[in-house]
Short mmCIF file of N, CA, C and O in Angstrom, two decimals:
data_model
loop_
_atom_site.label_atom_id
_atom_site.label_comp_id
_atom_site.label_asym_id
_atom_site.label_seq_id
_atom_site.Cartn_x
_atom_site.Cartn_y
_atom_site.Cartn_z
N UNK A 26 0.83 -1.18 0.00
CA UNK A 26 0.00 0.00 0.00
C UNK A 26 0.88 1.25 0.00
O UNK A 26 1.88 1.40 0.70
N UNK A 27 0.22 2.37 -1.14
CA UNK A 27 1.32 3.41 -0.58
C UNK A 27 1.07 4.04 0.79
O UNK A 27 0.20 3.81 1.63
N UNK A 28 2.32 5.07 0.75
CA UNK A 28 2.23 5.75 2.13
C UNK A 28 1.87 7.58 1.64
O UNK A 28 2.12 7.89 0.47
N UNK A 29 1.47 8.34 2.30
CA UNK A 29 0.61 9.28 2.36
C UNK A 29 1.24 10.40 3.67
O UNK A 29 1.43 10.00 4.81
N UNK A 30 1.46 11.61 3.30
CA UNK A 30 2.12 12.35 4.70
C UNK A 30 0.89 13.26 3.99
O UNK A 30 0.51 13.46 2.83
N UNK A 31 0.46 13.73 5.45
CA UNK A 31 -1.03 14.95 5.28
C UNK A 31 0.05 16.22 5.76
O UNK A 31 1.02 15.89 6.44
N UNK A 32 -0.13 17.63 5.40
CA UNK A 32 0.20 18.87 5.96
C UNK A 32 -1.03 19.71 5.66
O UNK A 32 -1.86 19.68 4.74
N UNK A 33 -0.82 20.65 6.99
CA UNK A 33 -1.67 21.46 7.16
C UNK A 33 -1.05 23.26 6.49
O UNK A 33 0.01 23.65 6.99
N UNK A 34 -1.49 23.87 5.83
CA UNK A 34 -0.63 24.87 4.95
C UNK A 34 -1.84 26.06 5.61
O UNK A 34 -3.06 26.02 5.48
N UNK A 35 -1.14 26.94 6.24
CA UNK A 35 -1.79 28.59 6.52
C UNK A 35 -0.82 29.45 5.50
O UNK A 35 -0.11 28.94 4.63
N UNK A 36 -0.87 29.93 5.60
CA UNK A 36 -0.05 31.96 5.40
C UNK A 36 1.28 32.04 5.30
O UNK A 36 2.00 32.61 4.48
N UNK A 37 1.62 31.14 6.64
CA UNK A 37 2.40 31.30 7.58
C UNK A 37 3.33 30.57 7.92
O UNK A 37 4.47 30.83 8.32
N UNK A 38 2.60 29.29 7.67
CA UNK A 38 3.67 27.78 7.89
C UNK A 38 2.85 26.82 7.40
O UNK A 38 1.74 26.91 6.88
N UNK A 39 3.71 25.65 7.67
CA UNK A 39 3.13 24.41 7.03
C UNK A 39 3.72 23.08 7.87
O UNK A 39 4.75 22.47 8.14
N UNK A 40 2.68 23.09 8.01
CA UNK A 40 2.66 21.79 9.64
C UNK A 40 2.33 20.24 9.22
O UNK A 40 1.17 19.86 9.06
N UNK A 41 3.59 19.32 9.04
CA UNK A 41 3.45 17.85 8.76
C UNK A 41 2.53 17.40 9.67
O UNK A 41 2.59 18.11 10.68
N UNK A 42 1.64 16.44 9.78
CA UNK A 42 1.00 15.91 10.27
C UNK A 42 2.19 14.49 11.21
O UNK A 42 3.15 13.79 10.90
N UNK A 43 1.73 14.62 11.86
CA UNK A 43 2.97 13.21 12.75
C UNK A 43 3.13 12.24 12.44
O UNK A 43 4.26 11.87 12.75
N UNK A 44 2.38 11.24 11.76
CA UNK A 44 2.41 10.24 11.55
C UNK A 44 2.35 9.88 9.17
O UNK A 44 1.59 10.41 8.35
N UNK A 45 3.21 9.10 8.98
CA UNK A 45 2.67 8.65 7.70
C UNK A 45 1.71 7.95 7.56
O UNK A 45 1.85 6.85 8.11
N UNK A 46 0.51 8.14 6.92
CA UNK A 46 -0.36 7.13 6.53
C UNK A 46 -0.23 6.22 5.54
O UNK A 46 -0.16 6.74 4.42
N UNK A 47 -0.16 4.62 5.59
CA UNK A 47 -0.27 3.58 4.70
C UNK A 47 -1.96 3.41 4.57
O UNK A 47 -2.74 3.14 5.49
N UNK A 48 -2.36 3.73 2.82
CA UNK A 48 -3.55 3.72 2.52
C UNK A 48 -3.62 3.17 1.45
O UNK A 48 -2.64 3.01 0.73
N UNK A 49 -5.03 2.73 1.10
CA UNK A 49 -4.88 1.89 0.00
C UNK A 49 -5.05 2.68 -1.37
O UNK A 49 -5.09 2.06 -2.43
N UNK A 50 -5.13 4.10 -1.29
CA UNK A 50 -5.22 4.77 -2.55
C UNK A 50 -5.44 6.04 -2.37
O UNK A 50 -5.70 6.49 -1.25
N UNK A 51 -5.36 6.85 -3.55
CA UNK A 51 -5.33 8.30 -3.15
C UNK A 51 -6.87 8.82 -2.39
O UNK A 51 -6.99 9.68 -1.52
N UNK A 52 -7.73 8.17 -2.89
CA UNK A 52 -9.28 8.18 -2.70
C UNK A 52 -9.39 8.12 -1.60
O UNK A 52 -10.20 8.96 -1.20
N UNK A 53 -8.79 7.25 -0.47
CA UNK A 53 -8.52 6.78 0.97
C UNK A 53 -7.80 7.83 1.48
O UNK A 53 -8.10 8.11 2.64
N UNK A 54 -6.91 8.53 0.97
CA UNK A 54 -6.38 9.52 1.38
C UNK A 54 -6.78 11.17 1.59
O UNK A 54 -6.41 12.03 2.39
N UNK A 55 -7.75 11.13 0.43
CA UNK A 55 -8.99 12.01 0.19
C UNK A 55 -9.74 12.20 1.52
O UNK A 55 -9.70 13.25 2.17
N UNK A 56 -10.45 11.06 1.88
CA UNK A 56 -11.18 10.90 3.35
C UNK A 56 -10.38 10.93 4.14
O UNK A 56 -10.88 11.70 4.96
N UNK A 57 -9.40 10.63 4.53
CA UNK A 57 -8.75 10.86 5.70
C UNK A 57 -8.36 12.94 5.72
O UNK A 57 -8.45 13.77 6.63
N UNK A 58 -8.00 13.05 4.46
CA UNK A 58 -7.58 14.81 4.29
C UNK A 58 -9.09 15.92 4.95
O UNK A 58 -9.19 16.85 5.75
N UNK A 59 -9.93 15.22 4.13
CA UNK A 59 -11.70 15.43 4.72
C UNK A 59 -11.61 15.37 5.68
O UNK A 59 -11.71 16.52 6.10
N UNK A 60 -11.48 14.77 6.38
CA UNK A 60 -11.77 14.29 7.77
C UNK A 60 -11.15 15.07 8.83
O UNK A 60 -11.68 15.24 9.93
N UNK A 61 -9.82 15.65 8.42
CA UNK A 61 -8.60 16.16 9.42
C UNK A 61 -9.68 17.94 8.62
O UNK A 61 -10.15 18.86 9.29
N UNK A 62 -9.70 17.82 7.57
CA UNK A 62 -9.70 19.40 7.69
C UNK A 62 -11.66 19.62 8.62
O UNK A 62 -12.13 20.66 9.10
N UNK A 63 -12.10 18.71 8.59
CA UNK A 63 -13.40 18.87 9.24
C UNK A 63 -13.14 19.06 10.89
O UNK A 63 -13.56 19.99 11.59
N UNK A 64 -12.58 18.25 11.18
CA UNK A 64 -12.08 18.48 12.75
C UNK A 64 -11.44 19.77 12.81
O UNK A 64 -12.07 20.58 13.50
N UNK A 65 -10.36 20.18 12.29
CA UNK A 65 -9.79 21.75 12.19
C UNK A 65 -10.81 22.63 12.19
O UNK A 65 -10.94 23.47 13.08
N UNK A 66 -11.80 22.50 10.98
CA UNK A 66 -12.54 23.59 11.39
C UNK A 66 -13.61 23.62 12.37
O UNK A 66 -14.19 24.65 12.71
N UNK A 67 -13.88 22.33 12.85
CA UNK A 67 -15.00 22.43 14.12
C UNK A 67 -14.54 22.78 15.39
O UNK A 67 -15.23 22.83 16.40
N UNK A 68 -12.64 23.17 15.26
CA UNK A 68 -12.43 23.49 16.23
C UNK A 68 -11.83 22.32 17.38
O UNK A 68 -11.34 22.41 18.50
N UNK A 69 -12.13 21.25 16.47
CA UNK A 69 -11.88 19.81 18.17
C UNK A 69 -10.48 19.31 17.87
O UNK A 69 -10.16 18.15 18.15
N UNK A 70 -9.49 20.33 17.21
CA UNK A 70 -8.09 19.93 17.73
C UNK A 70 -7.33 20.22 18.54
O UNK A 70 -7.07 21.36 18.94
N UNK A 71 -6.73 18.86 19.02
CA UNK A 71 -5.74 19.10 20.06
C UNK A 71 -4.10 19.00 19.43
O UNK A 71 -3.14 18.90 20.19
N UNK A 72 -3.95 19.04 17.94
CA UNK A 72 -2.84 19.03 17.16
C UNK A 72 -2.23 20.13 17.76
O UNK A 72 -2.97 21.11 17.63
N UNK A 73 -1.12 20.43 18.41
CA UNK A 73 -0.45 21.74 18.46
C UNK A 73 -0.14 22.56 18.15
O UNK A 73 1.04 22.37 17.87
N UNK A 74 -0.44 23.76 17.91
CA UNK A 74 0.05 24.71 16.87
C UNK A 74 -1.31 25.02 15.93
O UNK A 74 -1.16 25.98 15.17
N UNK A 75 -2.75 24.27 15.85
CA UNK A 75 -3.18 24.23 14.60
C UNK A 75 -4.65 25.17 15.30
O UNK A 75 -5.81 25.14 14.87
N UNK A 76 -4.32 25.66 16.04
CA UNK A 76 -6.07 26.17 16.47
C UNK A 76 -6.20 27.34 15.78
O UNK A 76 -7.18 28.03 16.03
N UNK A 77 -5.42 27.70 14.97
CA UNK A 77 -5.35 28.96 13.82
C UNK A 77 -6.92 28.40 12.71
O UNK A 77 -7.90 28.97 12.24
N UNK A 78 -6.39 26.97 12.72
CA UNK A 78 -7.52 26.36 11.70
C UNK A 78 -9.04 26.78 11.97
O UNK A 78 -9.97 26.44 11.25
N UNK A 79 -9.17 27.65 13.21
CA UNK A 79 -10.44 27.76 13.32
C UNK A 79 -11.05 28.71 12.36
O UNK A 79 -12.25 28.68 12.06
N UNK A 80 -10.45 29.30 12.04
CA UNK A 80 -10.70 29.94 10.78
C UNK A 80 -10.43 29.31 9.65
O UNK A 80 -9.58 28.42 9.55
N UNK A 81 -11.27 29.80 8.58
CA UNK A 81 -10.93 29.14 7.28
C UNK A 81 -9.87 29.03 6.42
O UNK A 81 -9.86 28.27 5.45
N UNK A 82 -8.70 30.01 6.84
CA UNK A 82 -7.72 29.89 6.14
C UNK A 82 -6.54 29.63 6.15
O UNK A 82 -5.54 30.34 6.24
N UNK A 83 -6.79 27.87 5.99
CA UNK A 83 -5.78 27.10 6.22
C UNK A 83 -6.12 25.57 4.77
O UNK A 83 -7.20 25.39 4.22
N UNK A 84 -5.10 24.91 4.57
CA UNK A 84 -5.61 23.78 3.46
C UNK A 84 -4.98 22.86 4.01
O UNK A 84 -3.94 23.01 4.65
N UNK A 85 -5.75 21.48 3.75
CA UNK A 85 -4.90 19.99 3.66
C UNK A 85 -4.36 20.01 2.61
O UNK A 85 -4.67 20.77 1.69
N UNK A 86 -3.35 19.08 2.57
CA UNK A 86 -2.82 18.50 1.33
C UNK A 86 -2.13 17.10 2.31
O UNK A 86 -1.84 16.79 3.46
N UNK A 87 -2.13 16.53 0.85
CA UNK A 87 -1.71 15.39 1.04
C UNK A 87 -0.54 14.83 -0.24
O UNK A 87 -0.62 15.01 -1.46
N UNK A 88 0.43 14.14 0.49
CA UNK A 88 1.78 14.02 -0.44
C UNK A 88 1.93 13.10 -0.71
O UNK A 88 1.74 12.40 0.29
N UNK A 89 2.34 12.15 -2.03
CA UNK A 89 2.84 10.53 -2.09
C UNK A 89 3.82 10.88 -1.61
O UNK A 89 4.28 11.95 -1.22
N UNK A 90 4.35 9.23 -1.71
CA UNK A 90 5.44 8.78 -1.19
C UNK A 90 6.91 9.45 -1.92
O UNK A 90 8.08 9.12 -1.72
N UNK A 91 6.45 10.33 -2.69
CA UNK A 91 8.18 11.17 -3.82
C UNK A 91 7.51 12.26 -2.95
O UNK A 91 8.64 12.56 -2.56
N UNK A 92 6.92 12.91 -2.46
CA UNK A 92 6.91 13.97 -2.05
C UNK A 92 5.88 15.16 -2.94
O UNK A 92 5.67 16.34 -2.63
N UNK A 93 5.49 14.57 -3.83
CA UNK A 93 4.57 14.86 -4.44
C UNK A 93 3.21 15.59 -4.27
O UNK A 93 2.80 14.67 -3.56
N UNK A 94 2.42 16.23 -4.30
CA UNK A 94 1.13 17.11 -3.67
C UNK A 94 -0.16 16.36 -4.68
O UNK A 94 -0.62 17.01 -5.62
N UNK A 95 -0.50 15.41 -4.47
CA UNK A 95 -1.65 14.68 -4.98
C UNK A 95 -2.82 15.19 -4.86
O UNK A 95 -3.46 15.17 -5.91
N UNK A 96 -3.30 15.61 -4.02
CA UNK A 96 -4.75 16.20 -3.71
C UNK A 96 -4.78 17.37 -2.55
O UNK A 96 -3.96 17.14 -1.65
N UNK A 97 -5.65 18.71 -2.38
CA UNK A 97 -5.69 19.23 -1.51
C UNK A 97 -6.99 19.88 -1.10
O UNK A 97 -7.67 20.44 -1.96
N UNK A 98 -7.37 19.84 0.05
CA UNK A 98 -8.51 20.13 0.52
C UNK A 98 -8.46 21.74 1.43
O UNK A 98 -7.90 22.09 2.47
N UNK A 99 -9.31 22.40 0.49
CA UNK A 99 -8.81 24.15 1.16
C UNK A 99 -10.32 24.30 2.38
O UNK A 99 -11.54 24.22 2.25
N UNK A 100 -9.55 24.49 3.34
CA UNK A 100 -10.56 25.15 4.39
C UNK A 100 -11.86 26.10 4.06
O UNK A 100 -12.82 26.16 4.83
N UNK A 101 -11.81 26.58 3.26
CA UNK A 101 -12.66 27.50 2.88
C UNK A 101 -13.66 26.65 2.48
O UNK A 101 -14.76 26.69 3.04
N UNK A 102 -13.43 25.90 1.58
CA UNK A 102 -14.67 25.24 0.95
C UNK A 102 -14.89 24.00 2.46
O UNK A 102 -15.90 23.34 2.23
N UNK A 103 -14.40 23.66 3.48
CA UNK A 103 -14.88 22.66 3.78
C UNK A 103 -15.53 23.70 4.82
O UNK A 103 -16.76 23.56 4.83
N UNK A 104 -15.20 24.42 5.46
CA UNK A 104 -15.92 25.39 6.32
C UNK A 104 -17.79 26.14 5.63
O UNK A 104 -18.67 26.61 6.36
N UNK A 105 -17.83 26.00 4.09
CA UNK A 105 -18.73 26.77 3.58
C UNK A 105 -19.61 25.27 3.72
O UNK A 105 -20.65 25.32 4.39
N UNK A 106 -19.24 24.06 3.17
CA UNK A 106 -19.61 22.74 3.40
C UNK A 106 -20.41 22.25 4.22
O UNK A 106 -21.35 21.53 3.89
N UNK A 107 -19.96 22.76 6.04
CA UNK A 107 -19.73 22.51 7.18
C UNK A 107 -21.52 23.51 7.69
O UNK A 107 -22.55 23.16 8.27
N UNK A 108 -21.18 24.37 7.26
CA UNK A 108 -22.26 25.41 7.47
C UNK A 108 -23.45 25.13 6.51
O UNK A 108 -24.54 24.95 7.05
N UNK A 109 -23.39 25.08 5.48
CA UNK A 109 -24.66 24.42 4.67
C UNK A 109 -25.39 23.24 5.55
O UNK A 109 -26.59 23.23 5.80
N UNK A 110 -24.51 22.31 5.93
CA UNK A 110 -24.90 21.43 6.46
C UNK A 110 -25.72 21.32 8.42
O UNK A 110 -26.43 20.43 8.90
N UNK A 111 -25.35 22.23 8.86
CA UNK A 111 -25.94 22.76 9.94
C UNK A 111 -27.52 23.71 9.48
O UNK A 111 -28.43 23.61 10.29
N UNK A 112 -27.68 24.29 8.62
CA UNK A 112 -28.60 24.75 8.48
C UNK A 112 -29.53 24.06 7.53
O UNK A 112 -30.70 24.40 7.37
N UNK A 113 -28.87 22.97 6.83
CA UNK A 113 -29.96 21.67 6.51
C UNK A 113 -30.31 21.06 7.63
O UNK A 113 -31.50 21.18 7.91
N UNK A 114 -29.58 20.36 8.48
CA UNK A 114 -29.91 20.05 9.59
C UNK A 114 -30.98 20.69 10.32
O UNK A 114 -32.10 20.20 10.45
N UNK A 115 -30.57 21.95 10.85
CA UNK A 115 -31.95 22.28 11.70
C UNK A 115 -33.03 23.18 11.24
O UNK A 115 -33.57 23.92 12.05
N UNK A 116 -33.48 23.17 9.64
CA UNK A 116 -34.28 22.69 8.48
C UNK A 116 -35.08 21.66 9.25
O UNK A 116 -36.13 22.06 9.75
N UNK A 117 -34.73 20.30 9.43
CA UNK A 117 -35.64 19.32 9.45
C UNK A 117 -35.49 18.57 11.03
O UNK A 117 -35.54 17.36 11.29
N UNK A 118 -35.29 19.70 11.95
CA UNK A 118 -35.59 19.49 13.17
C UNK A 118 -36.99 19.90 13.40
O UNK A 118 -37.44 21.04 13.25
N UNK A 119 -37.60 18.91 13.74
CA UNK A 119 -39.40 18.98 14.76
C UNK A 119 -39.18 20.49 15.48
O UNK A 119 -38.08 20.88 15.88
N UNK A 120 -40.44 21.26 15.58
CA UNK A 120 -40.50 22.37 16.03
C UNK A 120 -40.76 21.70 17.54
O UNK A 120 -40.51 20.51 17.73
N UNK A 121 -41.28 22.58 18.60
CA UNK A 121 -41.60 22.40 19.76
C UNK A 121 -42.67 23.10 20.24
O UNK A 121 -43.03 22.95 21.41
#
């Protein structure tokens, strides 16, 4: 399986993620990039350095194994994402 390093990119710096991921494809790597920039922007990291992410302007990316930039996921759009989806949500919450 390849391996996969996620960074987090602001303004300012650009923060490796700690660990390499072995995944079974870039697609797998996609969801995991989703996933990290969704937590960033909801705010529920305890990554060090990254509570800047609470704002939108910050991106995933994700690197093959040459170091390569395969896919990247920009805060902005997952934050605009994030918010659509809260106000679908309580859309189809029962009144009281």
């Amino acid at each position: 399986m390849p391996n996969y390093d996620l960074y987090v990119r602001t303004q300012s710096r650009r923060t490796k993620y700690p660990r390499r991921l072995n995944l079974p494809s870039v697609e797998a790597a996609h969801e995991v990039a989703l996933r990290l920039a969704r937590i960033l922007v909801e705010g529920r990291s305890c990554w060090e350095g990254l509570a800047i992410a609470a704002c939108d302007d910050f991106t995933v990316e994700a690197a093959d194994e040459t170091g390569q930039i395969v896919l990247t996921v920009p805060g902005r759009w997952m934050w605009a994402h994030l918010v659509q989806a809260q106000v679908r949500s309580s859309h189809n919450r029962p009144r009281a």
